[in-house]
Amino acid sequence: MDMHGCNSLKNEDNLDYTYSGNSSDWQQCNPSIGCLDSGNPSATVSQGNQIGSTPCSSISMADPFGAGLWNLSTESTSLDLCKDKLQGSSNQITGNSMSIGGTLLQTGSGVLRPSLSHFPSDSAFIERAARFSCFGGSDLGGMMNPYSAAQSQIPHSDASRESSGAQIQKNEINMMEAVRGASLSTTDHGSKEKDNSHAAATIRKRPSEGMALDQAKVASQISGEMDDDNVELEQKAEQNSSSAATSRPRGKQVKDGNESSKEDFIHIRARRGQATNSHSLAERVRREKINERMKLLQDLVPGCSKVTGKAMMLDEIINYVQSLQQQVEFLSMKLAAINPRLDIDIEAVLSKYVLLQTCNGPSAAMGSSSGIVRPPPLHASQQGLAQAGLSGMINLPDLLRRSINAQMTAAQGYKEEPKMQVPNAWDEELHNVLQMAYNGTVNLNTHRVQQ
Amino acid sequence: MESKSSDENCNNPNSELHPSKLMMASHFLRALFRIQHTTTDSSFAGRSRKIRRAAYASMAYSVGTKRSWSSALLRKLRSRSRLRSPNPRRAKYAALPGKPRVARPQQREMDQAQVLRELVPGGTSMDDCRLLEETTDFVRCLSTQVRLMQAVVDSVSI
């Protein structure tokens, strides 16, 4: 059958394409929406605006619009026409769809994509578009203007029509996604945001297929997850084309109420062979979120990279948290045991430390520390510390160690053992500050110790 | 240059440390010395408990209320301190995390998420997704605290 042939052709093409960004999705949808129907499907067909089976099905989806003009016979007819127009230039194809899209927009059919500026410059897209069997031909350049004009109408489009338009868009998104390919920029976030806000990415159930390919992904919340979305959309492109080919795009708005506020919800697209129930989709979103977080945890917990699977990972994480808590307990006991030996006035130190932090810069800390340290008389042991602090190479353990050593040597008269700094993760300022505190209070300490 | 080498060494370990490690260090050291100065007569166990509490308090204070685990921890600490004076027995109910608990033989069969919820403060009222987020931050903060305490111990113990 022609339709099937057209569909299969489209499927192949869709499989080849990679999805580069959501914006491309949106852009792809626009022309297809144009194709859908401005009131005369046969006219549309004659113009060769059909982008393939998906648009045909999308056009059928235009039923909610009240067009009701599409039926299977029409689709097949249009498909035939599409094939005839296959030889048309890709520019023409996109131009046609865009013109139709403009007219469709004027009818308030729904949200269209912005930024069709990518079309002319996308040679890869043009290549792919030429491969499509159902593209008609018209001037691509001329399409931009009506589209931009139509775009301005988007915000004013009928809210009631948004969902149906969005559904059509979804089909076309899937369609054009494959067409656009990876060459389209993904940086069109602004337009994408706009699209997202307008596109009612309601999860639509196709009765015949059960594939919710019509879900548009709105990254208003998760712009960071765009890459993941893109990958998913690639996979969905295949699905969309195949499902669109075989499904009757009856206008059935499902779960519209759940996603009335588009910015608040994350719209995802169902993958191939996956259930399209809104519950399962939400479940999938949740699962993906959890997987992301598990990956972060995997980096954090040592030795977790080899472990695969949620259960094992959770075991590892639990063990790690418990071991950390035990370590805290153990170290606190240790500190309690050795604490009496530490006799440094840390309050002043830390207040200076905070001040230094605001000044920031190890050199600044060193400079101010040296300035503060100078006034009190320095012991020989202190001088070693001061010099080390000034050089900025003391770290916390060494600093405290030196202070303790100095304290002990002052008490016992031993020579201070110079300890080289061990590379540590602690900032130098802290060490300098501790050194300062030590220098500031060591006199008192020595006095106390000697008494 | 030694500073450079220390910087290089610091780069990787620092990436795992919590961004508020300096605050943590200041809080903890303050508390540590305060404990050392003021409770010289208390028992070893009491002091170690105080230090442990100071460790968790410094963690929670440095993070503030940005995270739910830190808010829950602060709440726990404050309720504990409030209950301490009137009725020391009541402090048992507000058990701090990390309190050594009896090993549960059936732990594996229990829902792991439930176990994690009990480990992370404030985790009982969270869904799985948020629980993992909080766990990530808690693990980072906890490892930073452990490193800080280890550094102090290293410096003091010579």
XYZ file of C-alpha atoms in Angstrom:
609
model
C 0.000 0.000 0.000
C 1.167 3.361 -0.687
C 0.631 4.518 2.779
C 2.665 1.761 4.150
C 5.335 2.335 1.611
C 5.419 5.917 2.508
C 5.502 5.040 6.101
C 8.297 2.592 5.755
C 10.288 5.082 3.845
C 9.739 7.561 6.510
C 10.665 5.133 9.173
C 13.990 4.465 7.605
C 14.698 8.104 7.328
C 13.677 8.743 10.826
C 15.942 6.052 12.085
C 18.898 7.672 10.521
C 18.453 10.943 12.140
C 19.788 11.967 15.450
C 18.089 14.461 17.512
C 20.121 17.442 18.296
C 17.890 19.454 20.443
C 14.456 20.193 21.526
C 14.333 23.281 19.482
C 14.669 21.225 16.402
C 11.703 19.270 17.531
C 9.672 22.306 17.826
C 10.851 23.622 14.584
C 10.059 20.430 12.915
C 6.628 20.439 14.224
C 5.776 23.782 12.886
C 5.886 22.914 9.270
C 4.005 19.781 9.913
C 1.335 21.630 11.671
C 1.170 23.780 8.638
C 0.658 20.682 6.652
C -2.078 19.468 8.777
C -4.911 21.238 7.356
C -6.092 24.635 6.831
C -9.422 23.449 5.811
C -8.786 21.668 2.624
C -6.843 18.516 2.867
C -6.873 17.842 -0.797
C -5.505 21.252 -1.445
C -2.847 20.602 1.071
C -1.994 17.437 -0.594
C -1.859 18.988 -3.926
C 0.603 21.423 -2.621
C 2.629 18.496 -1.552
C 2.833 19.661 1.916
C 2.588 16.338 3.444
C 5.653 15.518 5.288
C 4.955 11.908 5.363
C 2.824 9.532 7.171
C 3.218 11.384 10.363
C 1.768 14.545 9.045
C -0.996 12.591 7.510
C -1.791 11.124 10.803
C -1.306 14.474 12.344
C -3.756 15.848 9.962
C -6.153 13.240 11.061
C -5.459 14.438 14.480
C -6.695 17.756 13.350
C -10.131 16.379 13.816
C -10.439 18.059 17.124
C -9.921 21.186 15.233
C -13.115 20.484 13.610
C -11.593 19.815 10.282
C -12.683 16.249 10.203
C -11.576 16.161 6.699
C -9.021 13.501 6.904
C -9.778 9.911 6.524
C -7.885 6.956 5.448
C -8.637 7.448 1.827
C -7.501 10.977 2.007
C -4.350 9.925 3.617
C -3.638 7.425 0.982
C -4.367 9.940 -1.648
C -2.147 12.444 -0.059
C 0.496 9.861 0.301
C 0.383 9.204 -3.358
C 0.722 12.842 -3.932
C 3.506 12.957 -1.494
C 5.375 10.415 -3.426
C 4.885 12.377 -6.524
C 6.319 15.357 -4.849
C 9.196 13.438 -3.519
C 11.385 14.761 -6.163
C 10.627 18.289 -5.074
C 13.334 20.216 -3.454
C 13.606 19.995 0.221
C 13.378 23.702 0.431
C 10.139 23.557 -1.338
C 8.937 20.942 0.987
C 9.678 22.861 4.037
C 8.403 25.967 2.420
C 5.127 24.364 1.661
C 4.700 22.989 5.066
C 5.525 26.277 6.508
C 3.042 28.097 4.406
C 0.420 25.654 5.413
C 1.522 26.056 8.900
C 1.008 29.722 8.600
C -2.488 29.275 7.380
C -3.134 26.747 10.020
C -1.920 29.090 12.619
C -4.266 31.661 11.430
C -7.043 29.296 12.024
C -5.901 29.079 15.565
C -4.941 25.548 15.292
C -2.311 25.606 17.882
C 1.150 26.453 18.810
C 3.757 26.546 16.186
C 7.369 26.542 16.511
C 9.450 29.591 16.292
C 12.785 30.112 14.713
C 12.455 28.519 11.382
C 15.562 30.353 10.516
C 17.357 27.107 10.864
C 15.675 25.671 7.903
C 17.450 27.337 5.094
C 20.820 26.999 6.606
C 20.509 23.369 7.358
C 21.998 21.560 4.493
C 21.780 18.290 6.260
C 18.186 18.888 6.874
C 17.673 19.680 3.294
C 19.259 16.435 2.397
C 17.006 14.542 4.625
C 13.970 16.442 3.612
C 14.670 15.540 0.050
C 14.568 11.946 1.038
C 11.140 12.183 2.377
C 8.547 10.910 0.069
C 5.772 13.164 1.019
C 7.278 16.545 0.680
C 5.841 18.968 -1.700
C 7.602 21.966 -2.998
C 7.432 25.587 -2.542
C 9.791 28.315 -1.804
C 11.401 27.854 1.520
C 12.445 31.408 1.876
C 8.950 32.587 1.582
C 7.972 30.366 4.403
C 9.895 32.208 6.998
C 7.821 35.281 6.877
C 4.446 33.689 7.180
C 5.857 31.606 9.891
C 7.146 34.478 11.858
C 3.848 36.173 11.354
C 2.084 33.102 12.384
C 4.342 32.812 15.316
C 3.193 36.019 16.734
C -0.225 34.558 16.709
C 0.828 31.680 18.791
C 0.477 33.407 22.089
C -2.983 34.387 21.130
C -3.998 31.011 19.957
C -7.024 29.591 21.451
C -6.327 27.872 24.681
C -8.913 25.322 23.938
C -7.168 24.430 20.806
C -3.816 24.217 22.361
C -4.092 20.706 23.442
C -5.262 19.475 20.120
C -2.719 21.596 18.395
C -0.105 20.301 20.682
C -1.071 16.811 19.857
C -0.657 17.514 16.241
C 2.537 19.180 17.051
C 3.767 16.199 18.802
C 3.315 14.094 15.797
C 5.040 16.642 13.776
C 7.705 17.067 16.329
C 8.473 13.469 15.951
C 8.361 13.853 12.262
C 10.443 16.907 11.945
C 12.797 15.750 14.572
C 13.994 13.115 12.306
C 14.118 15.553 9.497
C 16.023 18.134 11.347
C 18.642 15.834 12.576
C 21.520 16.724 14.692
C 22.520 19.659 12.601
C 20.025 21.925 14.142
C 21.224 23.913 17.015
C 20.046 23.028 20.400
C 20.626 26.381 21.787
C 17.306 27.768 20.907
C 16.195 27.523 24.435
C 14.330 30.734 24.420
C 12.114 29.681 21.650
C 11.906 26.299 23.113
C 10.710 27.681 26.366
C 8.087 29.536 24.521
C 7.091 26.494 22.682
C 6.976 24.502 25.783
C 4.802 26.985 27.435
C 2.435 26.960 24.573
C 2.551 23.416 23.471
C 0.120 21.406 25.408
C 2.263 18.388 25.647
C -0.486 16.281 26.890
C 0.068 12.636 26.808
C -2.059 11.431 24.032
C -3.160 7.925 23.627
C -3.393 6.493 20.235
C -5.981 3.894 20.472
C -4.594 1.732 17.790
C -1.029 1.697 18.831
C -0.918 2.558 22.408
C 2.187 4.507 21.817
C 2.407 7.865 23.360
C 4.696 9.280 20.806
C 2.967 12.530 20.987
C 4.514 13.705 24.145
C 6.649 16.723 23.799
C 9.349 17.172 26.312
C 9.238 20.458 28.092
C 12.528 21.274 29.637
C 11.362 24.298 31.481
C 12.434 22.730 34.725
C 15.091 20.462 33.531
C 17.054 22.305 31.002
C 20.006 20.443 32.281
C 18.500 17.211 31.238
C 18.232 18.229 27.688
C 20.929 15.887 26.642
C 19.097 12.982 28.078
C 15.973 14.165 26.446
C 17.678 14.444 23.175
C 18.814 10.912 23.327
C 15.351 9.840 24.168
C 13.903 11.865 21.422
C 16.146 10.182 18.961
C 14.751 6.897 19.943
C 11.316 8.258 19.885
C 11.696 9.608 16.411
C 11.672 6.118 15.066
C 8.728 5.268 17.155
C 6.850 8.288 16.150
C 7.213 7.682 12.505
C 6.230 4.084 12.729
C 3.372 4.718 15.038
C 2.172 7.686 13.109
C 2.174 5.627 10.027
C -0.051 3.000 11.398
C -2.287 4.927 13.690
C -5.401 6.780 12.999
C -4.858 10.131 14.522
C -8.137 10.504 16.151
C -8.349 13.498 18.288
C -8.414 12.047 21.721
C -7.202 14.234 24.468
C -6.009 12.176 27.275
C -4.803 13.405 30.594
C -5.308 16.909 29.572
C -6.297 17.977 32.973
C -3.146 16.741 34.559
C -0.921 18.993 32.571
C -2.827 22.170 32.335
C 0.049 24.230 33.634
C 2.756 23.364 31.215
C 5.574 24.987 32.984
C 5.073 22.961 36.068
C 5.114 19.572 34.528
C 7.765 17.687 32.749
C 6.571 16.283 29.517
C 8.297 13.276 28.216
C 8.014 11.139 25.270
C 7.356 7.503 25.430
C 10.016 5.261 24.134
C 9.527 2.514 21.707
C 7.600 -0.347 23.095
C 6.876 1.360 26.367
C 3.539 1.939 27.897
C 2.097 5.322 27.332
C -0.018 5.523 30.375
C 0.458 8.771 32.159
C 1.237 6.849 35.284
C 3.979 4.909 33.622
C 5.345 8.044 32.082
C 5.509 9.767 35.406
C 7.063 6.630 36.712
C 9.686 6.802 34.020
C 10.483 10.401 34.787
C 10.862 9.488 38.401
C 13.080 6.576 37.562
C 15.294 8.713 35.411
C 15.662 11.245 38.139
C 16.587 8.552 40.559
C 19.117 7.129 38.153
C 20.754 10.491 37.796
C 21.080 10.870 41.502
C 22.424 7.393 41.853
C 25.120 8.269 39.365
C 26.115 11.246 41.444
C 26.251 9.119 44.507
C 28.306 6.602 42.667
C 30.984 9.175 42.099
C 30.931 10.165 45.699
C 31.094 6.777 47.311
C 34.444 5.169 46.743
C 34.462 1.773 45.177
C 31.010 2.078 43.776
C 31.904 2.305 40.149
C 32.148 -1.428 39.728
C 28.880 -2.101 41.384
C 25.902 -2.083 39.111
C 22.305 -2.260 39.988
C 20.273 -0.206 42.341
C 20.189 -2.700 45.160
C 23.920 -3.186 45.303
C 24.511 0.521 45.015
C 22.144 1.238 47.844
C 23.911 -1.363 49.926
C 27.224 0.286 49.265
C 25.857 3.695 50.063
C 24.344 2.513 53.279
C 27.569 0.858 54.281
C 29.515 3.954 53.469
C 27.249 6.226 55.465
C 27.388 3.885 58.407
C 31.144 3.669 58.204
C 31.423 7.450 58.094
C 29.255 7.779 61.138
C 31.340 5.214 62.943
C 34.438 7.104 61.996
C 32.994 10.271 63.456
C 32.273 8.415 66.631
C 35.739 6.962 66.795
C 37.460 10.231 66.067
C 35.390 12.037 68.633
C 36.519 9.513 71.192
C 40.069 10.040 70.125
C 39.723 13.763 70.371
C 38.198 13.465 73.780
C 41.169 11.454 74.884
C 43.821 13.782 73.581
C 41.975 17.004 73.953
C 43.424 18.153 77.248
C 46.761 18.507 75.626
C 45.533 21.071 73.206
C 45.569 24.426 74.787
C 45.205 27.011 72.149
C 42.953 29.959 72.222
C 41.097 29.196 69.072
C 38.428 31.823 69.326
C 40.653 34.665 68.418
C 42.252 32.544 65.773
C 39.046 31.703 64.112
C 37.722 35.196 64.193
C 40.855 36.349 62.479
C 40.487 33.441 60.121
C 37.042 34.514 59.115
C 38.327 37.996 58.550
C 41.084 36.668 56.448
C 38.677 34.614 54.483
C 36.813 37.694 53.504
C 40.021 39.299 52.402
C 40.822 35.958 50.817
C 43.944 34.932 49.044
C 46.688 33.032 50.681
C 49.057 35.899 50.206
C 46.697 38.254 51.949
C 46.330 35.820 54.775
C 50.005 35.424 55.025
C 50.602 39.128 54.931
C 48.069 39.946 57.572
C 49.092 37.013 59.655
C 52.651 38.131 59.607
C 51.539 41.598 60.491
C 49.504 40.381 63.414
C 52.078 37.971 64.571
C 54.899 40.405 64.672
C 53.854 42.475 67.654
C 53.904 39.665 70.228
C 57.388 38.485 71.019
C 58.244 35.318 69.213
C 59.932 32.305 70.543
C 62.393 30.460 68.439
C 59.827 27.774 67.980
C 57.295 30.323 67.047
C 59.567 31.823 64.503
C 59.788 28.536 62.726
C 56.038 28.418 62.603
C 55.750 31.967 61.480
C 58.154 31.404 58.685
C 56.353 28.310 57.617
C 53.064 30.121 57.764
C 54.402 32.986 55.768
C 55.588 30.679 53.105
C 52.044 29.474 52.981
C 52.856 25.847 52.944
C 51.628 24.728 56.276
C 48.556 22.678 56.369
C 46.276 22.055 59.247
C 47.807 18.958 60.757
C 51.271 20.365 60.506
C 50.224 23.633 61.990
C 48.520 22.085 64.919
C 51.335 19.646 65.266
C 53.852 22.398 65.376
C 51.822 24.228 67.908
C 51.602 21.187 70.071
C 55.251 20.483 69.603
C 56.160 23.984 70.479
C 53.991 23.801 73.513
C 55.556 20.594 74.605
C 59.071 21.685 73.890
C 58.503 24.844 75.788
C 57.343 22.771 78.689
C 59.917 20.070 78.432
C 62.729 22.003 76.910
C 63.069 19.703 73.947
C 64.060 20.937 70.630
C 61.218 21.363 68.281
C 61.250 18.912 65.487
C 60.567 20.571 62.247
C 57.855 18.757 60.438
C 57.415 19.154 56.758
C 53.950 19.864 55.637
C 51.988 16.954 54.407
C 49.792 17.675 51.453
C 46.403 18.139 52.840
C 43.105 19.219 51.580
C 42.771 22.076 54.043
C 43.335 25.592 53.081
C 46.442 27.407 53.925
C 44.602 30.216 55.555
C 43.309 27.973 58.250
C 46.771 26.888 58.981
C 48.072 30.362 59.011
C 45.366 31.403 61.339
C 46.060 28.541 63.649
C 49.667 29.456 63.580
C 48.765 32.978 64.432
C 46.653 31.829 67.286
C 49.450 29.697 68.488
C 51.887 32.504 68.261
C 49.519 34.782 70.024
C 48.838 32.450 72.883
C 51.973 30.446 73.173
C 53.415 32.870 75.620
C 50.507 32.364 77.927
C 50.698 28.654 77.426
C 54.341 28.455 78.206
C 53.785 30.488 81.250
C 50.977 28.214 82.260
C 52.956 25.131 81.556
C 55.963 26.257 83.404
C 53.980 27.156 86.467
C 56.808 24.598 44.404
C 55.421 22.983 47.414
C 52.372 25.155 47.365
C 51.753 24.059 43.828
C 52.104 20.447 44.699
C 49.818 20.878 47.615
C 47.394 22.594 45.320
C 47.556 19.727 42.900
C 47.010 17.309 45.667
C 44.232 19.435 46.928
C 42.444 19.578 43.623
C 41.096 16.095 43.612
C 40.382 15.658 47.285
C 38.871 19.082 47.393
C 36.378 18.169 44.773
C 34.880 15.696 47.149
C 34.755 18.058 50.049
C 31.753 20.039 50.884
C 31.878 23.640 49.730
C 31.401 24.904 53.262
C 34.339 23.032 54.696
C 35.968 26.148 56.055
C 32.875 27.044 57.972
C 32.751 23.522 59.223
C 36.318 23.687 60.355
C 35.813 26.924 62.188
C 32.658 25.741 63.894
C 34.122 22.466 64.880
C 37.366 23.817 66.185
C 35.548 26.399 68.204
C 33.327 23.815 69.721
C 36.252 21.537 70.312
C 38.209 24.044 72.248
C 35.183 25.181 74.100
C 34.580 21.653 75.218
C 38.167 21.248 76.168
C 38.201 24.415 78.182
C 34.911 24.139 79.939
C 34.437 20.460 80.671
C 37.770 19.425 81.969
C 36.188 17.535 84.813
C 33.629 15.500 82.937
C 34.173 11.907 82.127
C 35.773 10.654 79.002
C 32.538 9.254 77.680
C 30.722 12.502 78.308
C 33.407 14.444 76.545
C 33.414 12.149 73.566
C 29.661 12.461 73.313
C 29.966 16.211 73.414
C 32.581 16.179 70.741
C 30.463 13.963 68.551
C 27.554 16.282 68.987
C 29.808 19.226 68.198
C 30.885 17.490 65.011
C 27.314 17.068 63.824
C 26.421 20.547 64.958
C 29.267 22.068 63.028
C 28.178 20.131 59.991
C 24.626 21.323 60.293
C 25.538 24.923 61.064
C 27.881 25.232 58.166
C 25.299 23.992 55.739
C 22.524 25.968 57.338
C 18.985 25.289 56.368
C 19.645 24.883 52.700
C 19.312 21.171 53.037
C 16.574 19.320 54.750
C 19.004 17.009 56.472
C 20.798 19.923 58.067
C 17.541 21.486 59.218
C 16.426 18.191 60.677
C 19.767 17.794 62.370
C 19.621 21.271 63.840
C 16.131 20.651 65.088
C 17.263 17.463 66.700
C 20.203 19.125 68.354
C 18.174 22.015 69.635
C 15.443 19.821 71.011
C 18.090 17.708 72.617
C 19.779 20.625 74.250
C 16.442 21.967 75.430
C 15.481 18.656 76.883
C 18.806 18.132 78.430
C 18.474 20.400 81.375
C 14.898 19.625 82.452
C 14.977 15.926 81.835
C 18.151 14.181 80.782
C 16.270 10.966 80.179
C 14.281 12.467 77.371
C 17.440 13.048 75.386
C 17.372 9.394 74.488
C 14.505 9.881 72.110
C 16.347 12.412 70.023
C 19.086 10.070 69.035
C 21.824 11.634 67.039
C 22.811 9.950 63.825
C 25.727 7.641 64.099
C 24.751 6.464 67.496
C 25.982 2.913 67.541
C 23.005 0.725 67.078
C 22.457 -2.968 67.275
C 23.136 -4.650 63.989
C 19.954 -5.857 62.482
C 20.263 -9.312 60.971
C 17.327 -8.758 58.710
C 18.667 -5.512 57.408
C 19.085 -6.846 53.945
C 15.514 -7.870 53.667
C 14.345 -4.502 54.828
C 13.734 -1.924 52.248
C 17.080 -0.345 51.604
C 15.510 3.005 51.077
C 14.024 2.704 54.532
C 17.407 1.959 56.003
C 18.855 4.954 54.230
C 16.023 7.083 55.508
C 16.908 6.214 59.026
C 20.550 6.963 58.476
C 20.124 10.342 56.906
C 18.636 12.893 59.278
C 15.255 14.057 58.243
C 14.971 11.310 55.734
C 11.847 9.672 56.961
C 9.587 12.183 55.291
C 11.158 12.174 51.877
C 10.461 10.451 48.645
C 13.164 8.387 47.052
C 14.299 11.035 44.665
C 14.869 13.644 47.321
C 16.305 11.061 49.612
C 19.102 10.405 47.170
C 19.777 14.094 46.823
C 19.989 14.534 50.543
C 22.130 11.463 50.858
C 24.577 12.865 48.346
C 24.960 16.097 50.210
C 25.056 14.362 53.549
C 27.769 11.994 52.428
C 29.841 14.851 51.120
C 29.462 16.807 54.300
C 30.104 13.811 56.476
C 33.272 12.856 54.642
C 34.478 16.439 54.942
C 33.827 16.368 58.646
C 35.648 13.093 59.018
C 38.619 14.473 57.195
C 38.621 17.556 59.356
C 38.526 15.528 62.513
C 41.232 13.267 61.221
C 43.399 16.261 60.467
C 42.932 17.601 63.951
C 43.717 14.238 65.457
C 46.780 13.901 63.280
C 48.049 17.268 64.276
C 47.423 16.771 67.924
C 48.623 13.232 68.260
C 51.966 13.918 66.651
